[in-house]
Amino acid sequence: QEQLVESGGGLVQAGDSLRLSCAASGRTFSSRAMGWFRQAPGKEREFVAGISWSGGSTRFADSAKGRFTISRDNVKNTVYLQMNSLKPDDTAVYYCAASQGNIPYMVQQGYDYWGQGTQVTVSS
């Protein structure tokens, strides 16, 4: 079983950067793909980025391409989401999730474990 804890959210201005971290405490982290999702008020939770267990394969939502990067450190059991050029539309609660296997699915159903989320607010 994986327990995931996100950190790094906060209030920033448009154009700023933030790095989110997700620390995993289970024993299977290094064998699972990981994903980041977000949910804005009144909207469905949506995929942001995903990374394979080795870090060799990544996926991004169109809204994140060119601005966000995802990485992981399998020694530290941590996955990161670097967000640059933030926009007010990026305001949401950001969740990390552990995949059922090695595929960074772009849908929630592909993930077994979820963190509690961290708030990101981008002011204009």
PDB file of C-alpha atoms in Angstrom:
ATOM      1  CA  GLN A   1       0.000   0.000   0.000  1.00  0.00           C
ATOM      2  CA  GLU A   2       1.206   3.479  -0.861  1.00  0.00           C
ATOM      3  CA  GLN A   3       0.645   6.579   1.217  1.00  0.00           C
ATOM      4  CA  LEU A   4       1.190   9.798  -0.683  1.00  0.00           C
ATOM      5  CA  VAL A   5       1.739  13.252   0.760  1.00  0.00           C
ATOM      6  CA  GLU A   6       1.892  16.327  -1.452  1.00  0.00           C
ATOM      7  CA  SER A   7       3.599  19.580  -0.561  1.00  0.00           C
ATOM      8  CA  GLY A   8       4.769  22.766  -2.208  1.00  0.00           C
ATOM      9  CA  GLY A   9       1.504  24.451  -3.044  1.00  0.00           C
ATOM     10  CA  GLY A  10       0.814  28.081  -2.284  1.00  0.00           C
ATOM     11  CA  LEU A  11      -0.286  31.476  -3.535  1.00  0.00           C
ATOM     12  CA  VAL A  12       1.742  32.918  -6.402  1.00  0.00           C
ATOM     13  CA  GLN A  13       1.355  35.529  -9.099  1.00  0.00           C
ATOM     14  CA  ALA A  14       0.848  34.867 -12.771  1.00  0.00           C
ATOM     15  CA  GLY A  15       4.174  34.072 -14.414  1.00  0.00           C
ATOM     16  CA  ASP A  16       5.717  32.629 -11.257  1.00  0.00           C
ATOM     17  CA  SER A  17       6.914  29.068 -10.723  1.00  0.00           C
ATOM     18  CA  LEU A  18       6.194  26.403  -8.138  1.00  0.00           C
ATOM     19  CA  ARG A  19       7.540  22.931  -7.537  1.00  0.00           C
ATOM     20  CA  LEU A  20       5.204  20.388  -6.034  1.00  0.00           C
ATOM     21  CA  SER A  21       6.520  17.310  -4.303  1.00  0.00           C
ATOM     22  CA  CYS A  22       4.825  14.026  -3.530  1.00  0.00           C
ATOM     23  CA  ALA A  23       6.449  11.737  -1.002  1.00  0.00           C
ATOM     24  CA  ALA A  24       5.473   8.069  -1.010  1.00  0.00           C
ATOM     25  CA  SER A  25       5.861   5.782   1.946  1.00  0.00           C
ATOM     26  CA  GLY A  26       5.057   2.383   0.454  1.00  0.00           C
ATOM     27  CA  ARG A  27       7.406  -0.289  -0.857  1.00  0.00           C
ATOM     28  CA  THR A  28       6.180  -0.339  -4.436  1.00  0.00           C
ATOM     29  CA  PHE A  29       6.826   3.281  -5.409  1.00  0.00           C
ATOM     30  CA  SER A  30       9.786   2.536  -7.651  1.00  0.00           C
ATOM     31  CA  SER A  31       7.784   0.006  -9.669  1.00  0.00           C
ATOM     32  CA  ARG A  32       4.765   2.235 -10.277  1.00  0.00           C
ATOM     33  CA  ALA A  33       4.109   5.003 -12.711  1.00  0.00           C
ATOM     34  CA  MET A  34       3.006   8.210 -11.006  1.00  0.00           C
ATOM     35  CA  GLY A  35       0.648  10.955 -12.034  1.00  0.00           C
ATOM     36  CA  TRP A  36      -0.411  14.463 -11.126  1.00  0.00           C
ATOM     37  CA  PHE A  37      -4.022  15.555 -11.416  1.00  0.00           C
ATOM     38  CA  ARG A  38      -5.787  18.758 -10.486  1.00  0.00           C
ATOM     39  CA  GLN A  39      -9.286  19.857  -9.632  1.00  0.00           C
ATOM     40  CA  ALA A  40     -10.518  23.411  -9.847  1.00  0.00           C
ATOM     41  CA  PRO A  41     -13.679  24.538  -8.047  1.00  0.00           C
ATOM     42  CA  GLY A  42     -16.773  23.321  -9.862  1.00  0.00           C
ATOM     43  CA  LYS A  43     -14.769  21.259 -12.345  1.00  0.00           C
ATOM     44  CA  GLU A  44     -13.891  17.631 -12.826  1.00  0.00           C
ATOM     45  CA  ARG A  45     -10.535  16.336 -11.715  1.00  0.00           C
ATOM     46  CA  GLU A  46      -8.200  16.329 -14.707  1.00  0.00           C
ATOM     47  CA  PHE A  47      -4.909  14.772 -15.659  1.00  0.00           C
ATOM     48  CA  VAL A  48      -1.872  17.049 -15.656  1.00  0.00           C
ATOM     49  CA  ALA A  49       1.229  14.883 -16.052  1.00  0.00           C
ATOM     50  CA  GLY A  50       2.449  11.324 -15.632  1.00  0.00           C
ATOM     51  CA  ILE A  51       5.780   9.531 -15.470  1.00  0.00           C
ATOM     52  CA  SER A  52       6.793   5.892 -15.822  1.00  0.00           C
ATOM     53  CA  TRP A  53       8.559   4.024 -13.054  1.00  0.00           C
ATOM     54  CA  SER A  54      11.989   4.685 -14.544  1.00  0.00           C
ATOM     55  CA  GLY A  55      11.277   8.273 -15.516  1.00  0.00           C
ATOM     56  CA  GLY A  56      11.967   7.421 -19.118  1.00  0.00           C
ATOM     57  CA  SER A  57       8.439   8.096 -20.302  1.00  0.00           C
ATOM     58  CA  THR A  58       6.314  11.115 -19.513  1.00  0.00           C
ATOM     59  CA  ARG A  59       2.906  12.385 -20.562  1.00  0.00           C
ATOM     60  CA  PHE A  60       1.358  15.817 -20.271  1.00  0.00           C
ATOM     61  CA  ALA A  61      -2.015  17.382 -20.723  1.00  0.00           C
ATOM     62  CA  ASP A  62      -2.091  19.951 -23.492  1.00  0.00           C
ATOM     63  CA  SER A  63      -2.492  22.676 -20.877  1.00  0.00           C
ATOM     64  CA  ALA A  64       0.779  21.623 -19.241  1.00  0.00           C
ATOM     65  CA  LYS A  65       2.963  21.031 -22.279  1.00  0.00           C
ATOM     66  CA  GLY A  66       5.879  23.426 -22.492  1.00  0.00           C
ATOM     67  CA  ARG A  67       5.325  24.818 -19.000  1.00  0.00           C
ATOM     68  CA  PHE A  68       5.337  21.852 -16.607  1.00  0.00           C
ATOM     69  CA  THR A  69       7.851  19.080 -16.133  1.00  0.00           C
ATOM     70  CA  ILE A  70       7.518  15.910 -14.089  1.00  0.00           C
ATOM     71  CA  SER A  71      10.373  13.983 -12.552  1.00  0.00           C
ATOM     72  CA  ARG A  72      10.991  11.410  -9.861  1.00  0.00           C
ATOM     73  CA  ASP A  73      13.646  10.246  -7.463  1.00  0.00           C
ATOM     74  CA  ASN A  74      13.235   6.552  -6.713  1.00  0.00           C
ATOM     75  CA  VAL A  75      15.803   6.705  -3.922  1.00  0.00           C
ATOM     76  CA  LYS A  76      13.824   9.385  -2.118  1.00  0.00           C
ATOM     77  CA  ASN A  77      10.456   7.881  -3.119  1.00  0.00           C
ATOM     78  CA  THR A  78       9.380  11.284  -4.375  1.00  0.00           C
ATOM     79  CA  VAL A  79       7.805  12.614  -7.544  1.00  0.00           C
ATOM     80  CA  TYR A  80       7.938  16.271  -8.512  1.00  0.00           C
ATOM     81  CA  LEU A  81       5.911  18.617 -10.654  1.00  0.00           C
ATOM     82  CA  GLN A  82       7.768  21.725 -11.730  1.00  0.00           C
ATOM     83  CA  MET A  83       5.309  24.372 -12.883  1.00  0.00           C
ATOM     84  CA  ASN A  84       6.558  27.438 -14.730  1.00  0.00           C
ATOM     85  CA  SER A  85       4.780  30.413 -16.266  1.00  0.00           C
ATOM     86  CA  LEU A  86       1.782  29.814 -14.061  1.00  0.00           C
ATOM     87  CA  LYS A  87      -1.583  31.211 -15.083  1.00  0.00           C
ATOM     88  CA  PRO A  88      -4.746  31.941 -13.092  1.00  0.00           C
ATOM     89  CA  ASP A  89      -6.321  28.959 -14.897  1.00  0.00           C
ATOM     90  CA  ASP A  90      -3.814  26.713 -13.133  1.00  0.00           C
ATOM     91  CA  THR A  91      -5.527  27.444  -9.823  1.00  0.00           C
ATOM     92  CA  ALA A  92      -6.657  24.123  -8.386  1.00  0.00           C
ATOM     93  CA  VAL A  93      -6.012  21.471  -5.806  1.00  0.00           C
ATOM     94  CA  TYR A  94      -3.214  19.288  -7.132  1.00  0.00           C
ATOM     95  CA  TYR A  95      -3.150  15.583  -6.355  1.00  0.00           C
ATOM     96  CA  CYS A  96      -0.500  12.992  -6.931  1.00  0.00           C
ATOM     97  CA  ALA A  97      -1.457   9.401  -7.601  1.00  0.00           C
ATOM     98  CA  ALA A  98       0.227   6.022  -7.878  1.00  0.00           C
ATOM     99  CA  SER A  99      -0.621   3.982 -10.955  1.00  0.00           C
ATOM    100  CA  GLN A 100      -1.736   0.383 -10.911  1.00  0.00           C
ATOM    101  CA  GLY A 101       1.418  -0.519 -12.810  1.00  0.00           C
ATOM    102  CA  ASN A 102       4.041   1.026 -15.031  1.00  0.00           C
ATOM    103  CA  ILE A 103       1.764   3.020 -17.319  1.00  0.00           C
ATOM    104  CA  PRO A 104       1.220   6.719 -16.593  1.00  0.00           C
ATOM    105  CA  TYR A 105      -2.473   6.642 -17.427  1.00  0.00           C
ATOM    106  CA  MET A 106      -4.220   9.861 -18.317  1.00  0.00           C
ATOM    107  CA  VAL A 107      -7.416   8.877 -16.537  1.00  0.00           C
ATOM    108  CA  GLN A 108      -8.163   8.579 -12.842  1.00  0.00           C
ATOM    109  CA  GLN A 109      -9.225   4.959 -13.139  1.00  0.00           C
ATOM    110  CA  GLY A 110      -5.651   3.932 -13.800  1.00  0.00           C
ATOM    111  CA  TYR A 111      -4.515   4.935 -10.334  1.00  0.00           C
ATOM    112  CA  ASP A 112      -4.809   3.036  -7.078  1.00  0.00           C
ATOM    113  CA  TYR A 113      -3.605   5.493  -4.484  1.00  0.00           C
ATOM    114  CA  TRP A 114      -4.093   9.222  -4.020  1.00  0.00           C
ATOM    115  CA  GLY A 115      -2.690  11.930  -1.857  1.00  0.00           C
ATOM    116  CA  GLN A 116      -4.774  14.472   0.017  1.00  0.00           C
ATOM    117  CA  GLY A 117      -3.932  17.301  -2.368  1.00  0.00           C
ATOM    118  CA  THR A 118      -2.169  20.639  -2.156  1.00  0.00           C
ATOM    119  CA  GLN A 119      -3.722  23.973  -3.082  1.00  0.00           C
ATOM    120  CA  VAL A 120      -2.191  26.081  -5.825  1.00  0.00           C
ATOM    121  CA  THR A 121      -3.593  29.567  -6.301  1.00  0.00           C
ATOM    122  CA  VAL A 122      -2.364  31.837  -9.066  1.00  0.00           C
ATOM    123  CA  SER A 123      -3.383  35.460  -8.900  1.00  0.00           C
ATOM    124  CA  SER A 124      -3.546  37.702 -11.958  1.00  0.00           C
TER     125      SER A 124
END
